[in-house]
PDB file of C-alpha atoms in Angstrom:
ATOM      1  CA  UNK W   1      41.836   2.115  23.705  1.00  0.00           C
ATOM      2  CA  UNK W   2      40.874   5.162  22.289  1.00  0.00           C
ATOM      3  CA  UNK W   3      37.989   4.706  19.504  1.00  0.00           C
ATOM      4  CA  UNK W   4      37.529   1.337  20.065  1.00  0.00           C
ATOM      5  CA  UNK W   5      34.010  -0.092  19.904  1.00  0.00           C
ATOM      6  CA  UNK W   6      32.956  -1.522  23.439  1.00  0.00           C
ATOM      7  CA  UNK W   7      28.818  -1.694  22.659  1.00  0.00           C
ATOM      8  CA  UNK W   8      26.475  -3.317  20.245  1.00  0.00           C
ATOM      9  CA  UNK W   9      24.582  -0.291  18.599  1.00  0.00           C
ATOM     10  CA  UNK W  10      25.537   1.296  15.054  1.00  0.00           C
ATOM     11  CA  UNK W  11      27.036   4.742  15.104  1.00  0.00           C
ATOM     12  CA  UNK W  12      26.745   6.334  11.565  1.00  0.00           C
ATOM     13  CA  UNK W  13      29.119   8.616  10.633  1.00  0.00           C
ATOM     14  CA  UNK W  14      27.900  12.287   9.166  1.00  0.00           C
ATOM     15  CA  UNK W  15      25.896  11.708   5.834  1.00  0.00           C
ATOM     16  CA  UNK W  16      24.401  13.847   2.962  1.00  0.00           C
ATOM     17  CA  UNK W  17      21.241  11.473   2.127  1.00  0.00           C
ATOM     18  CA  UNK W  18      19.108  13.115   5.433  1.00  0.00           C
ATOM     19  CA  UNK W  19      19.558  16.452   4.212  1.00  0.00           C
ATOM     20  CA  UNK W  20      19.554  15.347   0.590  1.00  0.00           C
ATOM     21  CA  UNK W  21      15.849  13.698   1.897  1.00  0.00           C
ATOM     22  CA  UNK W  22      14.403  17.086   3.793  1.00  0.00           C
ATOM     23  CA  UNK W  23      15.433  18.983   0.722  1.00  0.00           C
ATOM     24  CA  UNK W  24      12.867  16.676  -1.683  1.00  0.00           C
ATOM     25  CA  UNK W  25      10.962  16.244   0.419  1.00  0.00           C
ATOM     26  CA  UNK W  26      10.470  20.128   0.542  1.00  0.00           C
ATOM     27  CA  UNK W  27      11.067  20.515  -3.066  1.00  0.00           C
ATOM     28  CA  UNK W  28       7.736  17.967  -3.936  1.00  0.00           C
ATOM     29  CA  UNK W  29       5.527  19.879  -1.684  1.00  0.00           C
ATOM     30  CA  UNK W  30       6.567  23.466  -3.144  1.00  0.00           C
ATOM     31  CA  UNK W  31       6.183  21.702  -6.241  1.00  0.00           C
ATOM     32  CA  UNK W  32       2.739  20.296  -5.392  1.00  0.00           C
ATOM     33  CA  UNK W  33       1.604  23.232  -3.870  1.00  0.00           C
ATOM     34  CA  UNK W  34       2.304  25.539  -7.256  1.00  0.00           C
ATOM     35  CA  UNK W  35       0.508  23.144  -9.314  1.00  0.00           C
ATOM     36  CA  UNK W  36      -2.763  22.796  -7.371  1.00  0.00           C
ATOM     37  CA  UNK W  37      -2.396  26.843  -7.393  1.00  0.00           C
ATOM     38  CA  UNK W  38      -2.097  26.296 -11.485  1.00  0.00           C
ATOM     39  CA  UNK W  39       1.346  28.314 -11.046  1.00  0.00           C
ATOM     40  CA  UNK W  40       3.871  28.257 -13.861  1.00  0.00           C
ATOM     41  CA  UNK W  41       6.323  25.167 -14.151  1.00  0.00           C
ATOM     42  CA  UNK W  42       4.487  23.578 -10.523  1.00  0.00           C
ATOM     43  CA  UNK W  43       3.860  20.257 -12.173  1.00  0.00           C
ATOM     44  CA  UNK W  44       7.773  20.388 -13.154  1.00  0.00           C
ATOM     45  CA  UNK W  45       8.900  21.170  -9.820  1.00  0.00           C
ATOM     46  CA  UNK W  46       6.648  18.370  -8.217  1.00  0.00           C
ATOM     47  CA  UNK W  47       8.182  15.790 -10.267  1.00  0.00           C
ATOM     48  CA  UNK W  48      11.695  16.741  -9.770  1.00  0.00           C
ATOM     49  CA  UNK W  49      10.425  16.467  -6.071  1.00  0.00           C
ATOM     50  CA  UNK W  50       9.890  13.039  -6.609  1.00  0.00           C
ATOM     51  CA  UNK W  51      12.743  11.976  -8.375  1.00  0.00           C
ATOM     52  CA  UNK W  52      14.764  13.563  -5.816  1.00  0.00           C
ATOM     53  CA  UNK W  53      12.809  11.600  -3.175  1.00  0.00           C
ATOM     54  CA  UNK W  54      13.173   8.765  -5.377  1.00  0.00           C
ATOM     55  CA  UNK W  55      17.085   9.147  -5.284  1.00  0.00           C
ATOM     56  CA  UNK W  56      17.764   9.481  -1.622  1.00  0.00           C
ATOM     57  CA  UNK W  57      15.770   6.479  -1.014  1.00  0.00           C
ATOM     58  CA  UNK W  58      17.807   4.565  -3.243  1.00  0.00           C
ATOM     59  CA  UNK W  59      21.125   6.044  -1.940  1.00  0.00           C
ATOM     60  CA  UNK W  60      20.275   5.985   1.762  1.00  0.00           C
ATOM     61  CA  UNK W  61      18.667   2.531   1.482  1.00  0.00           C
ATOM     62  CA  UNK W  62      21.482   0.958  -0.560  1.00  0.00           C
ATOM     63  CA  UNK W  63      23.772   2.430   2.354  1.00  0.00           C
ATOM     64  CA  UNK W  64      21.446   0.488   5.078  1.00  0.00           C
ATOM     65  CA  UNK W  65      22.433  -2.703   3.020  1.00  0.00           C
ATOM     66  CA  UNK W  66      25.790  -2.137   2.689  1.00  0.00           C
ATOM     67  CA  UNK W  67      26.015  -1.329   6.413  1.00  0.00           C
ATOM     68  CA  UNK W  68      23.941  -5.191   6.763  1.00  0.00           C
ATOM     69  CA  UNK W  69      26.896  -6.812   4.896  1.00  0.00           C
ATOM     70  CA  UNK W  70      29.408  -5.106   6.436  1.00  0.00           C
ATOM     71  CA  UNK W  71      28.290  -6.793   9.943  1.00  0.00           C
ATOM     72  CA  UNK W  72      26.645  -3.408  11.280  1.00  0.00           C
ATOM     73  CA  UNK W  73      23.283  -4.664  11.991  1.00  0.00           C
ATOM     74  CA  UNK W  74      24.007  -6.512  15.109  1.00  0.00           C
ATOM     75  CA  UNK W  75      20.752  -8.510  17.221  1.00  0.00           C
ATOM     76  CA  UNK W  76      20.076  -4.709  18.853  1.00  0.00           C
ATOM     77  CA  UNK W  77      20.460  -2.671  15.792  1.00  0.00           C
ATOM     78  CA  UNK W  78      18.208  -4.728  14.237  1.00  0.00           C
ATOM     79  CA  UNK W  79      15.038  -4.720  17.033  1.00  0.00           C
ATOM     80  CA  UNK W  80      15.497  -1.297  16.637  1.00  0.00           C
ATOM     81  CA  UNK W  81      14.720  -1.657  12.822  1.00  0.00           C
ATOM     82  CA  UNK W  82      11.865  -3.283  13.734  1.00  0.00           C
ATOM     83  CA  UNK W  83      10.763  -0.836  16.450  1.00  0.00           C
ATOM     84  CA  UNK W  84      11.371   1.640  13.105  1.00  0.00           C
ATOM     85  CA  UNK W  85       8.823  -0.247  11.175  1.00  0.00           C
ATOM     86  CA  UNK W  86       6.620  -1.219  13.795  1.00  0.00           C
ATOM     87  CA  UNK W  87       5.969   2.800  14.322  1.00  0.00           C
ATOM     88  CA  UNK W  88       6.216   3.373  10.910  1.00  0.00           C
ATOM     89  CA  UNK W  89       2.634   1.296  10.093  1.00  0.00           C
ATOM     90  CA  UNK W  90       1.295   3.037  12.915  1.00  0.00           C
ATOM     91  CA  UNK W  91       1.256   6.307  11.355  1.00  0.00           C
ATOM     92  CA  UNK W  92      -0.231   4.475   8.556  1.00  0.00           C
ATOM     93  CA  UNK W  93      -2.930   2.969  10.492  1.00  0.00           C
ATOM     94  CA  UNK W  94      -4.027   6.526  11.613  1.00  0.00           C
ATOM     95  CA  UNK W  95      -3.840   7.753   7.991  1.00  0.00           C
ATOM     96  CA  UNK W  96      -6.191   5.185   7.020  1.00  0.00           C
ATOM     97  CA  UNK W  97      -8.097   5.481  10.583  1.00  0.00           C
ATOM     98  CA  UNK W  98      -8.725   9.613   9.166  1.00  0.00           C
ATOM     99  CA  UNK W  99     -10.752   8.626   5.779  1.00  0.00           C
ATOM    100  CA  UNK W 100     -12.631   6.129   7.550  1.00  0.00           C
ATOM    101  CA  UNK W 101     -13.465   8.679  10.169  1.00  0.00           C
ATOM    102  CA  UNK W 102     -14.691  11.000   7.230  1.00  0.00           C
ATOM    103  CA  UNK W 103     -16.578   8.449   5.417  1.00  0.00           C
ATOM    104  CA  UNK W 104     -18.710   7.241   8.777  1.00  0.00           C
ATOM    105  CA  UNK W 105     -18.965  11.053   9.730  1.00  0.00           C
ATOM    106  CA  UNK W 106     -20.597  11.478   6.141  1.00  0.00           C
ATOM    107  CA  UNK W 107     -22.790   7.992   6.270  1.00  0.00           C
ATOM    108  CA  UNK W 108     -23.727   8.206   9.706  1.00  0.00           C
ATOM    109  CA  UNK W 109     -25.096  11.944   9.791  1.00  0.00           C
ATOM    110  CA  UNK W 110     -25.909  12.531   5.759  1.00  0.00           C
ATOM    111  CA  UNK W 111     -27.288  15.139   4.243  1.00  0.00           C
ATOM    112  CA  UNK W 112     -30.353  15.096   2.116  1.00  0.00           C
ATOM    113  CA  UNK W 113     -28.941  15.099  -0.975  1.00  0.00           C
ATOM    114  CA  UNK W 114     -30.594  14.410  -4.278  1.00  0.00           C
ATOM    115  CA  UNK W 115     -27.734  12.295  -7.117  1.00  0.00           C
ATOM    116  CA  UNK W 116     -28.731  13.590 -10.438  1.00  0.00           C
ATOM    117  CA  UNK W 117     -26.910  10.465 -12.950  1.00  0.00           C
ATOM    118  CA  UNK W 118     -27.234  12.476 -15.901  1.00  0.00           C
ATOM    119  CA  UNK W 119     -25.774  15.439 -15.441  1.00  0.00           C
ATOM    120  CA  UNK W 120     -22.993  14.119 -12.166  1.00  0.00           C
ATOM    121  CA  UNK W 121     -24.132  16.513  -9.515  1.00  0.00           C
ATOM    122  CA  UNK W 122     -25.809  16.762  -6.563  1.00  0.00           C
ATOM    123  CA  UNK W 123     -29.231  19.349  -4.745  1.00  0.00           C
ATOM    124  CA  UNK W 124     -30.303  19.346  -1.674  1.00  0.00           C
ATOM    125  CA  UNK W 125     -34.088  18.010  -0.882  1.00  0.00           C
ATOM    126  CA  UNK W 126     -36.179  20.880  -0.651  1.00  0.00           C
ATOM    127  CA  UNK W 127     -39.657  19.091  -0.221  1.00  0.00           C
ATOM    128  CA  UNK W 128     -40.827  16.848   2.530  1.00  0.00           C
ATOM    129  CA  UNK W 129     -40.938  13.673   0.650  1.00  0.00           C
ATOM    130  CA  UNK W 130     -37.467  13.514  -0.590  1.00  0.00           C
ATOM    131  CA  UNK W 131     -35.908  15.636   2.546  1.00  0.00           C
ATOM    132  CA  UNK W 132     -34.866  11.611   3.657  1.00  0.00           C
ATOM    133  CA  UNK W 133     -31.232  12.002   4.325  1.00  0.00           C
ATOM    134  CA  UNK W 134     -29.897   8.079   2.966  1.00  0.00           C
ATOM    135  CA  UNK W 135     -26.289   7.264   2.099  1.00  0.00           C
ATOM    136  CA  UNK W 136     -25.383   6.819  -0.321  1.00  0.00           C
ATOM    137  CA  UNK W 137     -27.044  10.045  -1.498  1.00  0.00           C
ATOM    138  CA  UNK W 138     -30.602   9.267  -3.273  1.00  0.00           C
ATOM    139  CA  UNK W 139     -30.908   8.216  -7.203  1.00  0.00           C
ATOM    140  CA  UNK W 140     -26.956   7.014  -6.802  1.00  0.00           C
ATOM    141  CA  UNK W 141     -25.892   3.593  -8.179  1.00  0.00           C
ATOM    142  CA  UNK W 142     -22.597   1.938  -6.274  1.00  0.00           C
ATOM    143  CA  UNK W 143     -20.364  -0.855  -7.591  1.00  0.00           C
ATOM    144  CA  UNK W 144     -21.346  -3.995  -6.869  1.00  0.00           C
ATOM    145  CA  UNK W 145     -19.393  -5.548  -3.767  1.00  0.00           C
ATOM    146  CA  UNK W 146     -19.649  -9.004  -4.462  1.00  0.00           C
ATOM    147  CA  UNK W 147     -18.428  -8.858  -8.098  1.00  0.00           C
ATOM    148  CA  UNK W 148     -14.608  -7.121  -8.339  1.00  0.00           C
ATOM    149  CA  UNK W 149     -14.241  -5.673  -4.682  1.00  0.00           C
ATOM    150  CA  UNK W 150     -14.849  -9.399  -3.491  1.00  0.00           C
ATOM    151  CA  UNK W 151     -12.326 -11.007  -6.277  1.00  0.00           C
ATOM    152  CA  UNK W 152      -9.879  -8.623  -5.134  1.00  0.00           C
ATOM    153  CA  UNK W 153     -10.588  -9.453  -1.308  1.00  0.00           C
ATOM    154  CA  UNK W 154      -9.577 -13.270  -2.271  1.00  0.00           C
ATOM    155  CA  UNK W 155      -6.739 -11.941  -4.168  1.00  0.00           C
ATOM    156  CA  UNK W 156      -5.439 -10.235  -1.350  1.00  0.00           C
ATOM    157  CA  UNK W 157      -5.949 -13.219   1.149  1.00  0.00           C
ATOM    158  CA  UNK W 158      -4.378 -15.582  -0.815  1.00  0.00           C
ATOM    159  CA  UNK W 159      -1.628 -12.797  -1.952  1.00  0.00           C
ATOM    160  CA  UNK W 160      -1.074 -12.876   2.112  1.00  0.00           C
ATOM    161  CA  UNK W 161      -0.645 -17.109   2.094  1.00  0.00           C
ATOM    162  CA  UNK W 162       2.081 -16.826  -0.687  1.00  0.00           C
ATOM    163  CA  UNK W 163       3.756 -14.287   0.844  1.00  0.00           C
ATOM    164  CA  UNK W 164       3.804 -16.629   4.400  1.00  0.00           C
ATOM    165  CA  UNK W 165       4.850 -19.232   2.410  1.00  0.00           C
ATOM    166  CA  UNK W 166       8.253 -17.616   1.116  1.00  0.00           C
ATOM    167  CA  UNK W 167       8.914 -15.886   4.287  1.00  0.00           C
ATOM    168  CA  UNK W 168       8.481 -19.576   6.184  1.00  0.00           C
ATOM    169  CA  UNK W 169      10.534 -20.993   3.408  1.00  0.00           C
ATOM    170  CA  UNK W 170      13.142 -18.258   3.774  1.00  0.00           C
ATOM    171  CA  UNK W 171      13.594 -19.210   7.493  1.00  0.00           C
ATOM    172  CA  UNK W 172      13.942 -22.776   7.070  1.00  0.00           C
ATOM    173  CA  UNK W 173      16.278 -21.798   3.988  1.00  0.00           C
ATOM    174  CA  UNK W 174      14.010 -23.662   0.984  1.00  0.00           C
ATOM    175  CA  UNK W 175      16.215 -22.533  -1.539  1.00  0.00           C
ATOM    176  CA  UNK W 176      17.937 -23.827  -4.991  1.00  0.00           C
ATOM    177  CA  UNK W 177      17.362 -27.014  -6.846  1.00  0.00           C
ATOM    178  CA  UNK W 178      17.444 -28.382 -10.289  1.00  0.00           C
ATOM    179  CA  UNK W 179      15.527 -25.496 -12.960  1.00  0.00           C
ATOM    180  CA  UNK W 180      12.988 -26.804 -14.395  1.00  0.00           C
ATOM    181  CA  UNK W 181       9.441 -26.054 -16.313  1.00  0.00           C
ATOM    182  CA  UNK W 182       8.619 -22.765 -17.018  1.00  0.00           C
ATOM    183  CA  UNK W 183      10.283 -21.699 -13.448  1.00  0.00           C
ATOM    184  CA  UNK W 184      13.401 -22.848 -14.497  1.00  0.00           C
ATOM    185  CA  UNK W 185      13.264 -20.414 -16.973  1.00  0.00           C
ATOM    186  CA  UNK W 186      13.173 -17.193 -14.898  1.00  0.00           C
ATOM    187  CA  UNK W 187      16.179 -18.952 -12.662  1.00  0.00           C
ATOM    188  CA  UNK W 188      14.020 -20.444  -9.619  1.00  0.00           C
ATOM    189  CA  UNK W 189      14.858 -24.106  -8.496  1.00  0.00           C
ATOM    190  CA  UNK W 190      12.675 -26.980  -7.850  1.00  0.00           C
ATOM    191  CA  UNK W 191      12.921 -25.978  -4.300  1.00  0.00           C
ATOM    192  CA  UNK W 192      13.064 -22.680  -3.676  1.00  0.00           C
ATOM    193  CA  UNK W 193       9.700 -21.902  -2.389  1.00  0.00           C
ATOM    194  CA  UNK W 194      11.150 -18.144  -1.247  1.00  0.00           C
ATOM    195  CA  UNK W 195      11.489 -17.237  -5.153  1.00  0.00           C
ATOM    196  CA  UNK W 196       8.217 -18.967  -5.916  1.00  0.00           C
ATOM    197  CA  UNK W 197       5.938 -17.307  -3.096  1.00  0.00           C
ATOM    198  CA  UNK W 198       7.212 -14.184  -3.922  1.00  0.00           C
ATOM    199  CA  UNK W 199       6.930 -14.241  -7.771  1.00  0.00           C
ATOM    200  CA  UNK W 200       3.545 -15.274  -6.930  1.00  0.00           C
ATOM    201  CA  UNK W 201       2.714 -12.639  -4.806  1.00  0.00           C
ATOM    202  CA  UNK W 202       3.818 -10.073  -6.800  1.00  0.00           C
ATOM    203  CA  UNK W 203       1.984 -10.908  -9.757  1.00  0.00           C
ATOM    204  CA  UNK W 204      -1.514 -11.676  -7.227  1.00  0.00           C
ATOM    205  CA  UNK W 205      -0.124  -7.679  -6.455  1.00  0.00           C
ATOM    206  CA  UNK W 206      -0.249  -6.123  -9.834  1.00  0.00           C
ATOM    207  CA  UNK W 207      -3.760  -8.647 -10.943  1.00  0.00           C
ATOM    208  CA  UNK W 208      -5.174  -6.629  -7.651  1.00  0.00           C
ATOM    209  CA  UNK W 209      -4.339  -2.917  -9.074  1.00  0.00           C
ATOM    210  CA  UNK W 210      -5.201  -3.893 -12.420  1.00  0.00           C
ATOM    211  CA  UNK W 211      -8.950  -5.098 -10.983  1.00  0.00           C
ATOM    212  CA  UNK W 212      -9.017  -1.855  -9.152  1.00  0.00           C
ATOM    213  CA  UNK W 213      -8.218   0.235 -12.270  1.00  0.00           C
ATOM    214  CA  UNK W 214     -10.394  -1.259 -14.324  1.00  0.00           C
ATOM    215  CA  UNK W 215     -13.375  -0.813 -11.358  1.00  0.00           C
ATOM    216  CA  UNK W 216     -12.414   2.641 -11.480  1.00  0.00           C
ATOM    217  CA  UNK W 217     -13.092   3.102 -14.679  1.00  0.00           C
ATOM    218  CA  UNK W 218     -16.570   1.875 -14.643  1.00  0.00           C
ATOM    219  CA  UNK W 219     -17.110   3.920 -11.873  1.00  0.00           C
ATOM    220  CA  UNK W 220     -20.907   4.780 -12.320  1.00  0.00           C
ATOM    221  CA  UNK W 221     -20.249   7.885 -10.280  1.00  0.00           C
ATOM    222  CA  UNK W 222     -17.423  11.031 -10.780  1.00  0.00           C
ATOM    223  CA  UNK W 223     -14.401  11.458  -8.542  1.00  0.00           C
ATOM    224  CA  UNK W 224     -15.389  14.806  -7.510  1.00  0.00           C
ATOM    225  CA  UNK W 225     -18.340  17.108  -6.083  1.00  0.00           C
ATOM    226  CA  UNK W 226     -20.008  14.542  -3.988  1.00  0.00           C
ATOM    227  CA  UNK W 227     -19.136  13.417  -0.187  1.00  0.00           C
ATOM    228  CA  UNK W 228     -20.027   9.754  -1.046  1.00  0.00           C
ATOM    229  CA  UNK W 229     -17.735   9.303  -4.244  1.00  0.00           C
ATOM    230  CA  UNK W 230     -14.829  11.812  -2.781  1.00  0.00           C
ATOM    231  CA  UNK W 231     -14.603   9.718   0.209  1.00  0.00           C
ATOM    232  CA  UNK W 232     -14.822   6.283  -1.518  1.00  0.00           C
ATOM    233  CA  UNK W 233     -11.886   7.647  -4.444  1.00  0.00           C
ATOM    234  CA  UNK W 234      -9.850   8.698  -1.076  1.00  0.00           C
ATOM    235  CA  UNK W 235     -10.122   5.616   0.796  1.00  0.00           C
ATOM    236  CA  UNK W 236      -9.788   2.885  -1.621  1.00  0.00           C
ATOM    237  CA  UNK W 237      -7.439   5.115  -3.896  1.00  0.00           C
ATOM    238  CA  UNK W 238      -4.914   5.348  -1.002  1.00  0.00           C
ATOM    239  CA  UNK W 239      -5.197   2.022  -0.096  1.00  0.00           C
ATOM    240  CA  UNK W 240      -4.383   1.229  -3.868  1.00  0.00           C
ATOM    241  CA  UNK W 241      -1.266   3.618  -3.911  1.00  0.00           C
ATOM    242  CA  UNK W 242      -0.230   1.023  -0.952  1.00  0.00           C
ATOM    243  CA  UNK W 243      -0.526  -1.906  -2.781  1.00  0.00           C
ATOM    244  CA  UNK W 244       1.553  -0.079  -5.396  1.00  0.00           C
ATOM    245  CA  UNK W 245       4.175   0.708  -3.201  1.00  0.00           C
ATOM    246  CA  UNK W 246       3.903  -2.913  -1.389  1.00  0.00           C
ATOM    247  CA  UNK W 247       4.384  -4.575  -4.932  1.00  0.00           C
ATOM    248  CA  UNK W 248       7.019  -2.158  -5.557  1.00  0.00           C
ATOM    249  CA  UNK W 249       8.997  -3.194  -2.381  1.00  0.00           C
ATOM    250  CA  UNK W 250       8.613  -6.807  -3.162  1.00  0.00           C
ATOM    251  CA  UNK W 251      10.184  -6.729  -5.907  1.00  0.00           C
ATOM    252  CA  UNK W 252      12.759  -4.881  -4.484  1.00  0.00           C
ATOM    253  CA  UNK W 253      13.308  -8.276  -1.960  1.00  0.00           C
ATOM    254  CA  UNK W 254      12.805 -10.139  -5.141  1.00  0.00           C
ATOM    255  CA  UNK W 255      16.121  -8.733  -6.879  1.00  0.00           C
ATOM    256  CA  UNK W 256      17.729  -9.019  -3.239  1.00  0.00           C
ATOM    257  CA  UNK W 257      16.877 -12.624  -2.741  1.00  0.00           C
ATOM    258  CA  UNK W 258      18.123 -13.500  -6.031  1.00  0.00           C
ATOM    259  CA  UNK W 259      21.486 -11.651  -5.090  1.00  0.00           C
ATOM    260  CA  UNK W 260      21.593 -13.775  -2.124  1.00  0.00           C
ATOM    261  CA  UNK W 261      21.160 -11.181   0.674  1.00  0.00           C
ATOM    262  CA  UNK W 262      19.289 -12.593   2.958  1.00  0.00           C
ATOM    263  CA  UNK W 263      20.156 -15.111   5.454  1.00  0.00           C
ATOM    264  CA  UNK W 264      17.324 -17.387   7.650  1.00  0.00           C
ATOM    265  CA  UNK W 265      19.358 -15.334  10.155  1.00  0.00           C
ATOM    266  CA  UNK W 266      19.456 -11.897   8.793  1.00  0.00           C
ATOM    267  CA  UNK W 267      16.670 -10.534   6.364  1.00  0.00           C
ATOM    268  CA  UNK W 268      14.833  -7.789   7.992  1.00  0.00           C
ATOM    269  CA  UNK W 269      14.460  -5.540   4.650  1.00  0.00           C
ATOM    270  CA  UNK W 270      12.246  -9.080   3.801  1.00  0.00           C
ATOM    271  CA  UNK W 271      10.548  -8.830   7.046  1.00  0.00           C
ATOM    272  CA  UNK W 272       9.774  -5.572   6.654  1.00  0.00           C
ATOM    273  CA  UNK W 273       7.902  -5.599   3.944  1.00  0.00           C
ATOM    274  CA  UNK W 274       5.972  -8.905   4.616  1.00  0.00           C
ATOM    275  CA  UNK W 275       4.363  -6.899   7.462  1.00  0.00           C
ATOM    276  CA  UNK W 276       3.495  -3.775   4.875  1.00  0.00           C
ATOM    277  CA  UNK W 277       1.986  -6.114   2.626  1.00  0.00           C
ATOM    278  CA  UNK W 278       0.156  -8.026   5.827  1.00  0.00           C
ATOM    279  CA  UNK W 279      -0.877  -4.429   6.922  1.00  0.00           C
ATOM    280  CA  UNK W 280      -2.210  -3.603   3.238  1.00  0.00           C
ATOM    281  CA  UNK W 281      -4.271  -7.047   3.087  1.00  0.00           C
ATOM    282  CA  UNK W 282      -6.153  -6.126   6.829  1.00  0.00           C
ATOM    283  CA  UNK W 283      -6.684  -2.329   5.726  1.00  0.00           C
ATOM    284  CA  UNK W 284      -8.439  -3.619   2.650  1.00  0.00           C
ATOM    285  CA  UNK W 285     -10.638  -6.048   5.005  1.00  0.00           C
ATOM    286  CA  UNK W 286     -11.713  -3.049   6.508  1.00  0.00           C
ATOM    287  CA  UNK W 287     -12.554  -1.130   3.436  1.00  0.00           C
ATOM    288  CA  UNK W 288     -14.681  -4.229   1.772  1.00  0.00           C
ATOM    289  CA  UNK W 289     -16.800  -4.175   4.718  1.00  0.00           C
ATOM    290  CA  UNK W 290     -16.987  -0.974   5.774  1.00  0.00           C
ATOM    291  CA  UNK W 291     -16.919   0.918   2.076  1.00  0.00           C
ATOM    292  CA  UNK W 292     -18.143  -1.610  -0.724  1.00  0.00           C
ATOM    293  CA  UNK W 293     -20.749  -3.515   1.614  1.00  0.00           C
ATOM    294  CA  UNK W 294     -21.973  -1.654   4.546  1.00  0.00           C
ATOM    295  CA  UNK W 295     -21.535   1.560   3.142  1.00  0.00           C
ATOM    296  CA  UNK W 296     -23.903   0.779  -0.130  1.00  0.00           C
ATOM    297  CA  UNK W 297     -25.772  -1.483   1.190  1.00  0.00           C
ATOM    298  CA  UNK W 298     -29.440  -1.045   0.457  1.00  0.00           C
ATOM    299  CA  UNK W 299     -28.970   1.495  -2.770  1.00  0.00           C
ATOM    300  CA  UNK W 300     -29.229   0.153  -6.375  1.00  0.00           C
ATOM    301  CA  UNK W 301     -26.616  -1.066  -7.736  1.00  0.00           C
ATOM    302  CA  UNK W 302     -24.696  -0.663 -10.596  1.00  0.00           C
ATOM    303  CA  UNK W 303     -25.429  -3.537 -13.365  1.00  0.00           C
ATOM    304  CA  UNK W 304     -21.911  -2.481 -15.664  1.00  0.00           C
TER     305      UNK W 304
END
């Protein structure tokens, strides 16, 4: 019969939210682009960038769930989802893999620089005694790693556990219950360890950023100007815009979950973003050691 589906895949039919996308997409870098330049109204354009960004993801995204109900996301459409995501934190790891390239390009063949504390800028050694190329440059203080960066570390990990622990609970559908206690009152049952291990992770998500603000802002170094601070703001600052984002899409799969979308059959968007957050947690492994420890070990450390 004529039009009649013989195949497992998802053919969509013609939509505005691509176009809508490319459009913002282009409309946030024009925008970004002006107000870098200092042009007139750039900052204004940027931001309707975003929200226009901000609006086709929620229109093309609310589409891909109403597709899910509908029965469209059959076994194969849904590998391929995965395949989508799986590529997806690729690109991320080589985003990440760039800054660490620049920070070990910088450590491993420094220049000898001289940190002046006072005054937040750098000279180059002129005379043989301090022409010593270190990293981090000479007279520079870093943040302590085993004070905040380590708290957060732990945070993260056991962020990662509860976030097992509701995805595990999801599949084996540990849901409902009488309400009771204090998580009675924000409508999670006795037994619903999916609603539990993601409220916790969430708020283990926002404790992390707050840490990291705060450590930024007793920063004994400036943002700008020097290799060893520009690189360290790049690194851990993107990694913190992840966690952001992460927490962000959790809650999303909070709302969802207490909808009732997901199944122990079907719940990729949950899936999804259990991997982000897993991928977040093993970048910032990487940065702890790599950044906070290796990368200041052996220079004086900041006591604030």
């Amino acid at each position: 019969m004529a039009g009649a589906k013989n195949h497992a895949y998802h053919i969509l039919p013609p939509d505005i939210a691509p176009i809508m996308g490319a459009a913002a997409g282009g409309v946030m870098a024009v925008g970004g682009i002006m107000w870098m330049h200092s042009a007139a109204y750039g900052g204004a354009v940027f931001f309707l960038g975003v929200a226009l960004v901000i609006a086709t993801m929620f229109l093309w995204w609310s589409k891909v769930i109403t597709e899910a109900h509908a029965g469209d996301h059959t076994p194969v459409v849904q590998l391929h989802l995965r395949y989508g995501m799986v590529l997806f934190i690729a690109s991320e790891v080589m985003f990440f893999v760039g800054w660490f390239w620049a920070f070990f390009d910088f450590s491993l063949f420094p220049r000898p620089l001289i940190y002046d504390a006072a005054s937040h800028t750098v000279s180059l050694a002129t005379d043989a005694a301090a022409a010593q190329a270190v990293w981090p440059p000479k007279g520079m203080e870093v943040i302590d790693a085993f004070r905040f960066p380590l708290l957060n570390t732990l945070i993260l990990l056991l962020s990662g556990t509860t976030l097992t622990w509701s995805h595990h609970a999801l599949i084996h559908n540990q849901r409902g219950g009488a309400l009771k206690g204090l998580w009675g009152l924000i409508g999670v049952g006795e037994n619903d360890s999916v609603k539990k291990g993601l409220w916790l992770t969430i708020v283990l998500g926002i404790t992390f950023s707050s840490i990291q603000a705060y450590e930024y802002s007793e920063a004994p170094f400036p943002f700008k100007g020097i290799n060893y601070t520009s690189s360290f703001f790049m690194a851990t600052g993107f990694h913190g815009f992840h966690v952001i984002i992460g927490t962000i899409f959790l809650i999303v799969n909070l709302v969802r979950v207490y909808r009732g979308d997901f199944t122990p059959r079907q719940h990729f968007g949950f899936e999804a973003a259990a991997w982000y957050w897993h991928f977040v947690d093993v970048v910032w492994l990487f940065l702890f050691a790599a950044i906070y420890v290796w990368g200041g070990w052996g220079a004086p450390v900041h006591a604030g």
